C-alpha positions as a Markdown table, in Angstrom:
| # | Residue | x | y | z |
|---|---|---|---|---|
| 1 | Met | 92.4 | 95.3 | 84.7 |
| 2 | Gln | 94.5 | 97.5 | 85.7 |
| 3 | Lys | 95.6 | 97.9 | 89.1 |
| 4 | Lys | 94.9 | 100.8 | 91.4 |
| 5 | Ser | 98.3 | 102.5 | 93.0 |
| 6 | Thr | 97.5 | 102.9 | 96.8 |
| 7 | Leu | 100.3 | 104.9 | 97.2 |
| 8 | Thr | 100.6 | 107.3 | 94.0 |
| 9 | Pro | 96.5 | 107.6 | 93.1 |
| 10 | Ile | 98.0 | 110.0 | 90.8 |
| 11 | Leu | 98.3 | 107.4 | 87.9 |
| 12 | Asp | 98.7 | 109.0 | 84.9 |
| 13 | Phe | 101.8 | 112.3 | 84.6 |
| 14 | Gly | 102.0 | 113.0 | 81.4 |
| 15 | Gly | 101.6 | 116.5 | 80.2 |
| 16 | Phe | 103.1 | 117.9 | 83.9 |
| 17 | Pro | 105.1 | 120.6 | 84.3 |
| 18 | Pro | 108.5 | 120.0 | 85.3 |
| 19 | Ala | 109.0 | 118.9 | 88.8 |
| 20 | Ile | 111.0 | 118.7 | 92.0 |
| 21 | Leu | 110.8 | 117.1 | 94.9 |
| 22 | Thr | 112.7 | 117.7 | 98.3 |
| 23 | Ser | 113.4 | 115.1 | 101.1 |
| 24 | Gly | 115.7 | 114.2 | 103.5 |
| 25 | Thr | 117.1 | 110.6 | 104.5 |
| 26 | Arg | 114.8 | 110.2 | 107.5 |
| 27 | Asp | 111.6 | 111.5 | 106.0 |
| 28 | Leu | 109.6 | 108.8 | 106.0 |
| 29 | Phe | 107.9 | 109.3 | 102.6 |
| 30 | Leu | 111.4 | 109.2 | 101.0 |
| 31 | Ser | 110.7 | 105.9 | 99.1 |
| 32 | Leu | 106.9 | 107.7 | 98.0 |
| 33 | Thr | 108.9 | 110.4 | 97.1 |
| 34 | Val | 111.3 | 108.0 | 94.2 |
| 35 | Leu | 108.7 | 106.3 | 93.1 |
| 36 | Thr | 106.8 | 110.1 | 92.2 |
| 37 | His | 110.1 | 110.6 | 90.5 |
| 38 | Arg | 110.6 | 107.7 | 88.7 |
| 39 | Lys | 106.7 | 107.8 | 87.6 |
| 40 | Leu | 107.5 | 111.1 | 86.3 |
| 41 | Arg | 110.6 | 110.5 | 84.4 |
| 42 | Arg | 108.8 | 107.2 | 83.0 |
| 43 | Ala | 105.8 | 109.9 | 81.6 |
| 44 | Gly | 108.7 | 112.0 | 80.0 |
| 45 | Val | 108.2 | 114.7 | 83.0 |
| 46 | Glu | 111.3 | 117.2 | 83.5 |
| 47 | Ala | 111.6 | 116.4 | 87.0 |
| 48 | Asp | 114.4 | 117.1 | 90.1 |
| 49 | Leu | 115.1 | 114.9 | 93.4 |
| 50 | Gln | 117.0 | 116.3 | 95.8 |
| 51 | Val | 117.7 | 114.4 | 98.7 |
| 52 | Phe | 119.3 | 116.2 | 102.1 |
| 53 | Glu | 121.3 | 113.8 | 104.4 |
| 54 | Gly | 119.4 | 113.1 | 107.7 |
| 55 | Met | 116.2 | 115.3 | 107.3 |
| 56 | Ser | 113.1 | 114.4 | 108.1 |
| 57 | His | 109.8 | 115.3 | 106.5 |
| 58 | Ala | 109.4 | 118.8 | 105.5 |
| 59 | Gln | 112.1 | 119.7 | 108.2 |
| 60 | Tyr | 113.9 | 122.6 | 106.5 |
| 61 | Asn | 110.8 | 124.7 | 107.0 |
| 62 | Phe | 111.5 | 124.1 | 111.0 |
| 63 | Asp | 114.6 | 126.6 | 111.1 |
| 64 | Ala | 114.8 | 129.3 | 108.8 |
| 65 | Tyr | 118.9 | 129.5 | 109.8 |
| 66 | Ala | 119.7 | 125.9 | 109.7 |
| 67 | Pro | 122.6 | 125.5 | 106.6 |
| 68 | Glu | 120.0 | 122.9 | 104.9 |
| 69 | Thr | 117.2 | 125.0 | 105.0 |
| 70 | Lys | 119.3 | 127.4 | 103.0 |
| 71 | Glu | 120.6 | 124.6 | 100.9 |
| 72 | Val | 117.0 | 123.3 | 100.1 |
| 73 | Phe | 115.4 | 126.8 | 99.1 |
| 74 | Ser | 118.9 | 127.5 | 97.1 |
| 75 | Glu | 118.0 | 123.9 | 95.1 |
| 76 | Ile | 114.5 | 124.9 | 95.0 |
| 77 | Ala | 115.1 | 128.6 | 93.7 |
| 78 | Arg | 117.8 | 127.6 | 91.3 |
| 79 | Phe | 115.0 | 125.5 | 90.0 |
| 80 | Phe | 112.8 | 128.1 | 89.3 |
| 81 | Asp | 115.1 | 130.5 | 87.6 |
| 82 | Lys | 115.8 | 127.6 | 85.5 |
| 83 | His | 112.1 | 127.2 | 84.8 |
| 84 | Leu | 110.6 | 129.9 | 85.1 |
| 85 | Gly | 113.0 | 132.4 | 82.7 |
| 86 | Lys | 115.5 | 134.2 | 85.3 |
């Protein structure tokens, strides 16, 4: 019997499209994000992990003018440009 994961309910990431995961060093879910990234990579999925110093969970959504917010969205835009053929 396979042990059921309580942290990551998706047991098989095979066939997933490229993924970008964004977190911060103060994010409560950082370790779960890292584990998810590793599972994606083990399943052969191209996955980028961006971890920003001092940021908490989704902090980049709170201040549109913060330098960290601009950096986060620049990385996300670069990822989409790469994978959507821009």
